[in-house]
XYZ file of N, CA and C in Angstrom:
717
model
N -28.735 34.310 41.796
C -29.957 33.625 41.423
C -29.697 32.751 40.198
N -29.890 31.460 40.300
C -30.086 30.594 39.119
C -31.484 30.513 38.209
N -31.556 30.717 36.992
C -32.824 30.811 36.830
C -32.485 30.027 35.009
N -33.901 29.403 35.144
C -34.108 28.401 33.875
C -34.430 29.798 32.304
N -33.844 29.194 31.390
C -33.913 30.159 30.293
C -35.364 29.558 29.775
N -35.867 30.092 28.711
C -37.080 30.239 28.048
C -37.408 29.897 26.589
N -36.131 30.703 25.913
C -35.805 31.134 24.920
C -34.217 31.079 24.134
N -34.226 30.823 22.677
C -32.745 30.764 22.423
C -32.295 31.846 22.737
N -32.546 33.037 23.087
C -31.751 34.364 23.236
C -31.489 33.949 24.232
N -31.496 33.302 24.978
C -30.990 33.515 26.905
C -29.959 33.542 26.723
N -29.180 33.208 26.035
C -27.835 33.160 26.685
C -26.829 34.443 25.226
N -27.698 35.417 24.908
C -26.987 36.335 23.610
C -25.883 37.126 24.365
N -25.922 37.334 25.500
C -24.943 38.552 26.504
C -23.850 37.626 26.624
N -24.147 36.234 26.837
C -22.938 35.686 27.684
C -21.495 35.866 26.057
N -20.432 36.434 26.450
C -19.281 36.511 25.556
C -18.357 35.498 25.846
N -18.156 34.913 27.137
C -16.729 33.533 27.094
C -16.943 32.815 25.859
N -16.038 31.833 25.657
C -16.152 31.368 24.710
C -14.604 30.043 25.233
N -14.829 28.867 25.680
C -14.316 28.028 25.860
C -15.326 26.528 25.628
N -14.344 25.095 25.902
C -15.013 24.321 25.387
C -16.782 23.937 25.739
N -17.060 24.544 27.121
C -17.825 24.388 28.369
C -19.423 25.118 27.649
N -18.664 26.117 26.829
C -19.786 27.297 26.403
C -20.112 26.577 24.738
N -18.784 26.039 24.539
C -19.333 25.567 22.609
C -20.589 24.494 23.338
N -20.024 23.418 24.058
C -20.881 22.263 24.014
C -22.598 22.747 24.467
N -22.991 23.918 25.605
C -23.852 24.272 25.850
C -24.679 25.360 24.614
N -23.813 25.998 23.742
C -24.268 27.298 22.971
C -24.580 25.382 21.862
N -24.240 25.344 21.212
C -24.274 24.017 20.492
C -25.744 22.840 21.000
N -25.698 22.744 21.958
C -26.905 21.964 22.551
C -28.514 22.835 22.355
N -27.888 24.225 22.693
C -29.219 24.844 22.902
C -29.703 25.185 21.307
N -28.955 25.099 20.377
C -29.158 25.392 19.053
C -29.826 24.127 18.504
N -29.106 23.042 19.030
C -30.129 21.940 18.295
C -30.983 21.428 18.874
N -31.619 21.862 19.776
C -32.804 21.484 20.664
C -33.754 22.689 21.351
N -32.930 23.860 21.275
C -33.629 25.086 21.696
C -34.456 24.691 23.194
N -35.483 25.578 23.596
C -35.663 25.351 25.068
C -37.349 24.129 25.068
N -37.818 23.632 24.116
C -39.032 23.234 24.244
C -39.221 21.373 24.415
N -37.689 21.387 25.281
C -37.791 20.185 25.611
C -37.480 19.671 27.048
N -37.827 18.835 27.868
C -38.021 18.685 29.129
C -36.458 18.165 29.265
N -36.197 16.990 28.352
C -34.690 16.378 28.609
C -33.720 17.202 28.488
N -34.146 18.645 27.776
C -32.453 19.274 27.688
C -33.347 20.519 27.989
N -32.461 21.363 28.999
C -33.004 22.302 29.485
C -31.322 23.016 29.954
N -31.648 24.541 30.023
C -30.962 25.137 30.321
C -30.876 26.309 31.394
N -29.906 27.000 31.893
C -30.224 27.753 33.237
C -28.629 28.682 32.866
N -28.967 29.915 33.968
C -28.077 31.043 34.003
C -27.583 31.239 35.343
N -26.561 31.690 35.858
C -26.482 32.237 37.023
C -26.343 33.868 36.676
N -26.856 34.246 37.840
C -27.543 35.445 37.750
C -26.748 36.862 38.901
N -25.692 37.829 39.108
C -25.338 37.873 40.231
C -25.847 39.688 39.775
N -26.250 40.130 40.595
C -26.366 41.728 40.319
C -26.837 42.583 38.625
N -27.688 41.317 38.242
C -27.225 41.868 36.962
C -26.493 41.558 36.078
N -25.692 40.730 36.170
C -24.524 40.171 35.263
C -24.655 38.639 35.110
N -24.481 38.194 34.105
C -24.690 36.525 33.728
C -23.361 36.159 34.173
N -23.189 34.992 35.906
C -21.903 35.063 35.608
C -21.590 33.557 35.563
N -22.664 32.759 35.431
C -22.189 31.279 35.113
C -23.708 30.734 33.522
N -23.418 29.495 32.913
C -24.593 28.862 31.822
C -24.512 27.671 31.996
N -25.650 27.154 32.108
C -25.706 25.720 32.293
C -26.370 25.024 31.363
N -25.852 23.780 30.599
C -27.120 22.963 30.146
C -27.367 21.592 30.786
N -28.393 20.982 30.824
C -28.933 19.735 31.215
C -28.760 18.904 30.035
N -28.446 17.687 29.696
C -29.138 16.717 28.885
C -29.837 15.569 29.504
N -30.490 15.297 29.224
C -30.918 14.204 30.701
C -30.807 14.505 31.899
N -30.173 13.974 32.282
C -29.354 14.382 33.637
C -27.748 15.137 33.768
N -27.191 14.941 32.750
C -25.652 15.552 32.834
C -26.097 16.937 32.248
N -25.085 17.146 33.292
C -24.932 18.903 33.325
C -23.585 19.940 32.503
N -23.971 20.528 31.993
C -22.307 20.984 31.210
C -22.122 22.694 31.991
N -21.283 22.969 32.900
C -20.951 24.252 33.174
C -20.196 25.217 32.691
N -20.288 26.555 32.858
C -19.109 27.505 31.918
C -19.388 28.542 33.264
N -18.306 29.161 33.643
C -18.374 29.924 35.086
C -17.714 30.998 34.417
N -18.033 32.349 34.844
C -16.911 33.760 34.765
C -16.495 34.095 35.608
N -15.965 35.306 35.948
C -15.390 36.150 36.902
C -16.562 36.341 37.984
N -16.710 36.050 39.126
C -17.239 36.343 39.496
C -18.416 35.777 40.360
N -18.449 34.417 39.560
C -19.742 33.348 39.759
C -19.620 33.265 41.449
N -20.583 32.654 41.667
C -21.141 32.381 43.358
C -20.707 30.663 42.786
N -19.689 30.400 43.826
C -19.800 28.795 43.593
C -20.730 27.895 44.363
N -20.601 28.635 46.175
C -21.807 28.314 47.018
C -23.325 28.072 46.311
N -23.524 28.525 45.317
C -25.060 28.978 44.990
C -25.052 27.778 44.049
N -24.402 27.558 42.977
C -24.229 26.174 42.393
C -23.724 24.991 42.852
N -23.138 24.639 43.739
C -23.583 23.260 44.713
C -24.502 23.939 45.366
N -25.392 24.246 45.922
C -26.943 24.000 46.106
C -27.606 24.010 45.082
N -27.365 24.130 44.341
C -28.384 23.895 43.213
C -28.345 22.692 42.432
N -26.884 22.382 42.439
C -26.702 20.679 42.255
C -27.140 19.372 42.929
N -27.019 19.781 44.117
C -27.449 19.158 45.252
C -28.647 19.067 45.354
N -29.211 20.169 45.220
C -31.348 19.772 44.929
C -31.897 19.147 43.739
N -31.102 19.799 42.361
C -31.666 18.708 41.318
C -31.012 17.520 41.146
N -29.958 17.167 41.609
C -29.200 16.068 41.723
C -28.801 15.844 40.318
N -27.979 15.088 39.873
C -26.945 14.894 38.603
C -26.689 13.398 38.612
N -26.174 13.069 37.236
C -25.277 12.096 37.161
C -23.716 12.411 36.565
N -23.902 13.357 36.139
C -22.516 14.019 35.482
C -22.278 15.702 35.595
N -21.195 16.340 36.128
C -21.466 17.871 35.794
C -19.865 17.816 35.372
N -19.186 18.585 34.109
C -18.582 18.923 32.998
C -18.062 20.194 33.486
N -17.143 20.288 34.069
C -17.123 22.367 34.158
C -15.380 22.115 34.184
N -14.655 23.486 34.612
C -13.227 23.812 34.120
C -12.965 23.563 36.001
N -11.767 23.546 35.878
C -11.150 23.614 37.273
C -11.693 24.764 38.441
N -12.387 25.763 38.030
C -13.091 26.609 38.839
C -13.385 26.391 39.992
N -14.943 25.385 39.036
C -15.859 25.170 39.695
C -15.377 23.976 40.627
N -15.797 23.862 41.742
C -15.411 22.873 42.999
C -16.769 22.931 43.863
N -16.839 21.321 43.484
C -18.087 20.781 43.963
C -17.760 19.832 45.172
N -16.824 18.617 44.787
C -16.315 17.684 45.904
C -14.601 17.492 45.701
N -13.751 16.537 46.655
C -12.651 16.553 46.215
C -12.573 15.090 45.189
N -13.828 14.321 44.570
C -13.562 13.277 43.969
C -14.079 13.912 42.670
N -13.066 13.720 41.387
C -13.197 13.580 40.030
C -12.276 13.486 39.058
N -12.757 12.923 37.715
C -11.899 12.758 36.925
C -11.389 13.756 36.002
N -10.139 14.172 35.793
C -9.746 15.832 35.122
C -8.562 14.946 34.247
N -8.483 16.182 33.256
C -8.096 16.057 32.288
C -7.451 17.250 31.271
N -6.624 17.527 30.521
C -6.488 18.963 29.555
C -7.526 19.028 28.656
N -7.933 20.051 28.549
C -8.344 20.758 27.066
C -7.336 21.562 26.234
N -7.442 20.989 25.099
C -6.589 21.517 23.972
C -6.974 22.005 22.731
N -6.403 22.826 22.349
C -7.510 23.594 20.881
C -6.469 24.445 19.989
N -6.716 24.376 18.750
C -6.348 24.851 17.528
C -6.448 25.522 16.541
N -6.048 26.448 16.019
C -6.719 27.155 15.057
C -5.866 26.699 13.923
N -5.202 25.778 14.037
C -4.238 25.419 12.686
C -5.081 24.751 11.319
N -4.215 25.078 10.316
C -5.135 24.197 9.025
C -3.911 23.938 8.096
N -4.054 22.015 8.527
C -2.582 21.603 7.804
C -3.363 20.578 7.019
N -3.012 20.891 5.449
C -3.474 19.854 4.917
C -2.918 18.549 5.172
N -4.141 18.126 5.244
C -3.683 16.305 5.512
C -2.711 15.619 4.393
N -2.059 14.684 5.066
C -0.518 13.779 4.423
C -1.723 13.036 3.192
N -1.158 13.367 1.908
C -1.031 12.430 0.934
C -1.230 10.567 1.008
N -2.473 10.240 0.743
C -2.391 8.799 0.942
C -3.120 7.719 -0.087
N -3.120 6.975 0.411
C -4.072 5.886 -0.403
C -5.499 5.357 0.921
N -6.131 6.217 1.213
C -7.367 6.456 1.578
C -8.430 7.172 1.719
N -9.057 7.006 1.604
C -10.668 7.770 1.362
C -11.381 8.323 2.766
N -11.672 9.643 2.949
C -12.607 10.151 4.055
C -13.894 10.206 3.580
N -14.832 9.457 4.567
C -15.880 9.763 4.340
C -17.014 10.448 5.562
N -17.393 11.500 4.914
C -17.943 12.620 5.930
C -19.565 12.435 6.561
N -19.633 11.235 5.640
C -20.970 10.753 5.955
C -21.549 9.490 6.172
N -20.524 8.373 6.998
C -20.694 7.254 7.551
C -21.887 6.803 7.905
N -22.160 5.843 7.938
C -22.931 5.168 8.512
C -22.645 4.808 9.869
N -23.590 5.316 10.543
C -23.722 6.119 12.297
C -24.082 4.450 12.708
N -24.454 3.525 12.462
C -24.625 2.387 13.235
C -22.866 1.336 13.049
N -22.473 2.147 11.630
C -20.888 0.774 11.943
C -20.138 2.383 12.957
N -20.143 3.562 12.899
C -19.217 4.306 13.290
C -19.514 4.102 14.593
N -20.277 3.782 15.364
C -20.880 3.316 16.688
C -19.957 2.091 17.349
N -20.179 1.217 16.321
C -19.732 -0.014 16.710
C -18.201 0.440 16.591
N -17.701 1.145 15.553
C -16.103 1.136 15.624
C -15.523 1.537 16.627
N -16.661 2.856 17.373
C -15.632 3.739 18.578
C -15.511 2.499 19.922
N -16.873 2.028 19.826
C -16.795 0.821 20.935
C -16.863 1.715 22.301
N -18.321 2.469 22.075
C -18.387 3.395 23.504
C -19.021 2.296 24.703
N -17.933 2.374 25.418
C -18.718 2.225 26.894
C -19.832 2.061 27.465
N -20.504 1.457 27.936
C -21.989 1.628 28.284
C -22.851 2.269 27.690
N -22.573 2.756 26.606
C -23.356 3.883 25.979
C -24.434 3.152 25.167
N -25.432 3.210 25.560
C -27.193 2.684 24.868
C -26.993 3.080 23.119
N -27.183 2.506 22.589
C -27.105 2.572 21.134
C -27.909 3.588 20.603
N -29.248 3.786 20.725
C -30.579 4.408 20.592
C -30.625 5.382 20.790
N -30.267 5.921 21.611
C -30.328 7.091 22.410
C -29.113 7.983 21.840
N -27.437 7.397 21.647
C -26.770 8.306 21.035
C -26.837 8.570 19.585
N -27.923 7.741 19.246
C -27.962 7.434 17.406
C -29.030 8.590 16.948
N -29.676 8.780 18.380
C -30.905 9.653 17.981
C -30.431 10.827 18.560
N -29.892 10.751 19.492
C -29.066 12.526 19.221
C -27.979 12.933 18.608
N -26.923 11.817 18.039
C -26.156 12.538 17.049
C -26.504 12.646 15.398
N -27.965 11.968 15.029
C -28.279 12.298 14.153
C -29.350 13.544 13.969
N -29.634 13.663 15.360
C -30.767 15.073 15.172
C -29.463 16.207 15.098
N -28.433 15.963 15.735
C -27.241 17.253 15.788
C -26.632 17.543 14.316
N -26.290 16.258 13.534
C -25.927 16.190 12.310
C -26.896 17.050 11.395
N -28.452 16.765 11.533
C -29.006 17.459 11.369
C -29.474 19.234 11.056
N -29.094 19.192 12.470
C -29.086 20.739 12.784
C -28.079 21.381 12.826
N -26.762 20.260 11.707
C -25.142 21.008 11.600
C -24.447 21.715 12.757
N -25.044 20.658 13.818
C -24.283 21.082 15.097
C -23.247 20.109 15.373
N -23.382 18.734 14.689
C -22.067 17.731 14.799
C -22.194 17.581 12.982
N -20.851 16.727 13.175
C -20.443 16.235 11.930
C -19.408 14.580 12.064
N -19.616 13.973 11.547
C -18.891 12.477 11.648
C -18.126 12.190 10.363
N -17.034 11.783 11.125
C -15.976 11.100 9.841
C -15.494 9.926 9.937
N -15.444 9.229 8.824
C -14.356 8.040 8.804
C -13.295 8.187 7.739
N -11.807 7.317 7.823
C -11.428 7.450 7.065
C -10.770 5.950 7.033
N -11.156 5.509 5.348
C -11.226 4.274 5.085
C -9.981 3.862 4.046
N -9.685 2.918 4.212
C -8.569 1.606 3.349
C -9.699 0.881 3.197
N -9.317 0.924 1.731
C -10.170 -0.253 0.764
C -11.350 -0.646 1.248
N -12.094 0.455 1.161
C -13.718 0.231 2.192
C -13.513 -0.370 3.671
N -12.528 -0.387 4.660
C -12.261 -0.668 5.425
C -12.015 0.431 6.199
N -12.866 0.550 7.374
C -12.615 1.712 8.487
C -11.562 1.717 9.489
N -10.673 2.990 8.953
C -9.261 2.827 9.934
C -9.026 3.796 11.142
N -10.118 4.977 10.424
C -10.185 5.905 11.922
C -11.201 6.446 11.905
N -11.724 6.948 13.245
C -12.528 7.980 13.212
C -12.595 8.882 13.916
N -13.891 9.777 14.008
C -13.520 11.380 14.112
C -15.109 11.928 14.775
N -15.286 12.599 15.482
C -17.065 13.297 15.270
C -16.543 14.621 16.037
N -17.374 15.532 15.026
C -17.041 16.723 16.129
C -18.624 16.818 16.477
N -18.761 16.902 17.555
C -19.755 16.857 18.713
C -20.918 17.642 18.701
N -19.887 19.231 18.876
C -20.482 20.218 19.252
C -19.820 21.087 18.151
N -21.093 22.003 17.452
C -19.968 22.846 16.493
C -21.049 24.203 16.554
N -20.071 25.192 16.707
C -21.107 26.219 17.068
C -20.359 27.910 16.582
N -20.682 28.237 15.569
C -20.121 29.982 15.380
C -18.586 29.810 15.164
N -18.262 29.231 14.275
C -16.784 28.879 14.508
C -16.122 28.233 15.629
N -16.545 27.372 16.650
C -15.924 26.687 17.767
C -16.301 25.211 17.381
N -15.344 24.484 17.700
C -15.682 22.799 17.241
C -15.126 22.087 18.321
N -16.001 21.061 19.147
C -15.211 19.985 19.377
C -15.123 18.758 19.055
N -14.062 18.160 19.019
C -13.574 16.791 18.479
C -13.750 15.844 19.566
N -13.802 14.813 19.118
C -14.551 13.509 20.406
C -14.817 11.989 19.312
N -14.524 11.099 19.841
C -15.142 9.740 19.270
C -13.396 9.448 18.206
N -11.697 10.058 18.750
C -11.052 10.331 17.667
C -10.173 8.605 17.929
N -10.314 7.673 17.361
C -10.076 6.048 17.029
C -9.189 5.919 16.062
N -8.119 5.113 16.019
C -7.531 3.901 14.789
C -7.749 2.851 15.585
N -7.435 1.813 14.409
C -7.527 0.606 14.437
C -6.268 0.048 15.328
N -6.033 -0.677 15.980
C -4.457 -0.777 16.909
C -3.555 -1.354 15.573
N -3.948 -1.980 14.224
C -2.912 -2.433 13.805
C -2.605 -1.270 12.591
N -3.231 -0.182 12.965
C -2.872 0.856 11.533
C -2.405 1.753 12.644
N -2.178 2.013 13.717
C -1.195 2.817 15.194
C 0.005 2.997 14.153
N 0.307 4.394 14.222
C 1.488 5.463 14.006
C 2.084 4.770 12.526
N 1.144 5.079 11.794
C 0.982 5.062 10.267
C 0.621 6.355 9.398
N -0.003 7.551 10.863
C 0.064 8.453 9.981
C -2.240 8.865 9.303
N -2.438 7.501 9.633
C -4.072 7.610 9.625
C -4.666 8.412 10.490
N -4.401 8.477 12.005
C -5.103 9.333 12.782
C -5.020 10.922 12.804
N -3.405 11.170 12.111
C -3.208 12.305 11.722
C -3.887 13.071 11.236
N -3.747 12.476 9.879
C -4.308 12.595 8.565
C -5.617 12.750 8.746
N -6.436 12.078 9.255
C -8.263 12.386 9.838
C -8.364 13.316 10.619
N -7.595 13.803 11.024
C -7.626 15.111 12.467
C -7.049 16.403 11.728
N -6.377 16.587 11.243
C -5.669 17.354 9.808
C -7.032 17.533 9.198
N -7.737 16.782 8.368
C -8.884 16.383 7.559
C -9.779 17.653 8.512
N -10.288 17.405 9.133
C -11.261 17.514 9.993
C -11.027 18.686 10.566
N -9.691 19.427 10.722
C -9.717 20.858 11.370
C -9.569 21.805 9.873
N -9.222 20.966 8.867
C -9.651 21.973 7.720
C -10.365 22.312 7.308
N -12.129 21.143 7.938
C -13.094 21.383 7.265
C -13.900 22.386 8.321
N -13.406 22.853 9.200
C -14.226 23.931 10.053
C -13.455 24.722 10.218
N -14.102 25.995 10.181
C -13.602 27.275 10.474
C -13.165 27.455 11.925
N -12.208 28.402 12.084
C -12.238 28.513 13.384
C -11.462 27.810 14.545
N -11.606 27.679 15.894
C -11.342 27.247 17.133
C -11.796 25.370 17.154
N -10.936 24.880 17.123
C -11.404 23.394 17.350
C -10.907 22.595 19.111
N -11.406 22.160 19.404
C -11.105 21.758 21.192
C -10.858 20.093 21.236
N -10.100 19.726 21.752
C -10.199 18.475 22.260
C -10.168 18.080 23.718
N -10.558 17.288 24.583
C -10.525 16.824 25.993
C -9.824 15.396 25.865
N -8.342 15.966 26.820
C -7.257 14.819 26.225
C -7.719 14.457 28.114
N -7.445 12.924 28.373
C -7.405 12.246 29.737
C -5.882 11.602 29.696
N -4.877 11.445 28.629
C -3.474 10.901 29.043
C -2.571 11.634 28.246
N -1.533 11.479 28.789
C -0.210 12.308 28.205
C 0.016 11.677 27.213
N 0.237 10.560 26.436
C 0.363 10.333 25.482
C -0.773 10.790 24.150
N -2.019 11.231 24.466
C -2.970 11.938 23.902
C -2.484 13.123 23.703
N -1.775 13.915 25.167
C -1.576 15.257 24.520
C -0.527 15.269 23.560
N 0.642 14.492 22.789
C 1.674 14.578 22.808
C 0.794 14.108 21.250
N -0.098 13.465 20.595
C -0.535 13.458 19.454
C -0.904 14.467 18.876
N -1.297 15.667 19.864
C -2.311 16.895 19.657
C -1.690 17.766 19.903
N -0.382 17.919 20.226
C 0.782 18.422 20.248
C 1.072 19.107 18.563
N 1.638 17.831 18.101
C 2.480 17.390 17.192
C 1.300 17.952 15.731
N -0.123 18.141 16.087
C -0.942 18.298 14.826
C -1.261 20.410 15.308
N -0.230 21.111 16.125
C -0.975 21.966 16.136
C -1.987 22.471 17.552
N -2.200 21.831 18.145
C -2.912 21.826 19.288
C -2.321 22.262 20.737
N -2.506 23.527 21.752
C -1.647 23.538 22.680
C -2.898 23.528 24.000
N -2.630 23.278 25.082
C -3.078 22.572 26.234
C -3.620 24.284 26.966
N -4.886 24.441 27.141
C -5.340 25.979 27.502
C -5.858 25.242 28.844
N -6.453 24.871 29.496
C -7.036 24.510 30.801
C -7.390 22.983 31.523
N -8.015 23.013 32.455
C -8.491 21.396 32.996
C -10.218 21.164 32.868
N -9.821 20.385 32.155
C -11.583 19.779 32.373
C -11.845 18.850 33.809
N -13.023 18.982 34.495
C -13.255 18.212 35.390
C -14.265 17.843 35.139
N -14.564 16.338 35.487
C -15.859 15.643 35.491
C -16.367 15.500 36.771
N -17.777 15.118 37.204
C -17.599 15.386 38.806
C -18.843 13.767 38.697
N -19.091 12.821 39.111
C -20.001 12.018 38.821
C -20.737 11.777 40.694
């Protein structure tokens, strides 16, 4: 049985703890259940919680256990329909999507010695323009990564030359000691100088705990390699 939660406790039993569960335990903290656009759900098998879901809009983020009914979640996808569902190699919905590693760290290396400045509290309309997201509506991510910043569920970095922005950084989702990293940029003419390092270094010192990244090319993993980071599973996107 799939069934919609109510309450922030819905999900206190569930114990996994991978990137699937930070981004959903993280969502439901800064929005809790009293909103129509982000909503959340359980799978339900005998008694046992064995899958968590959140909605944002329309994209869906999955976390599956031992056990889950996969049959029961494509029908349930299939009736509310999606534009995005987020889950680990498990789950198998169709044979078309885009996958990728997840990688994560518990390392804390102080960052290389430099002549630049981090700043932990950018201005969210140039850090926007720097990542240069994709189709992504301006408005809409400005107003949920500042309600998350908010509710110290994300955090944003830049790190600047001479008031000049050379990289950046946001961790997304940050939840009980679990962090993920996302939005991570240099400039192409400051490339393997040692800046992107140095901001990612920065940035796993300032959180406790488990930090995650979702690498899509081998040359990504081989940066996240080299800072500490080793390759635990597949992310799949399913659109």
């Amino acid at each position: 049985m799939i069934e919609r939660i109510e309450n922030v406790n819905g999900f206190d039993l569930w114990e996994k703890r991978d990137l699937f569960t930070v981004r959903i335990l993280a969502l439901l903290k800064s929005y809790g259940c009293k909103y129509q656009f982000a909503t959340f759900y359980r799978q339900v098998i005998d008694g046992k919680t064995t899958a968590i879901l959140s909605k944002l809009d329309n994209d869906f983020t999955l976390s599956v256990a031992d056990g889950f009914d996969n049959e029961e979640l494509v029908r349930f996808f299939c009736v509310t329909g999606y534009n995005s569902i987020l889950s680990s190699s498990d789950f198998i919905l169709s044979p078309r999507y885009d996958e990728g590693e997840i990688m994560e760290s518990i390392v804390k290396r102080e960052p290389a010695v430099g002549k630049y400045e981090i700043d932990e509290y950018p201005k969210l309309m140039d850090l926007f323009n720097f990542v240069d997201y994709d189709e992504q509506d301006f408005k809409a991510w400005y107003v949920d990564i500042s309600h998350r910043v908010r509710h110290k569920t994300a955090k944003a970095y830049t790190l600047n030359v001479d008031g000049t922005t050379i990289s950046s950084g946001i961790l997304s989702s940050i939840i009980d000691g679990y962090s993920i990293l996302t939005a991570v940029r240099t400039e192409d003419a400051f490339r393997k100088m040692g800046y992107g390092s140095a901001l990612v270094s920065y940035i796993c010192c300032d959180v406790k705990g488990t930090v995650y990244i979702m690498c899509d090319s081998k040359k990504n993993e081989l940066f996240y390699s080299k800072l500490g980071f080793t390759k635990t599973e597949k992310w799949r996107m399913y659109k």
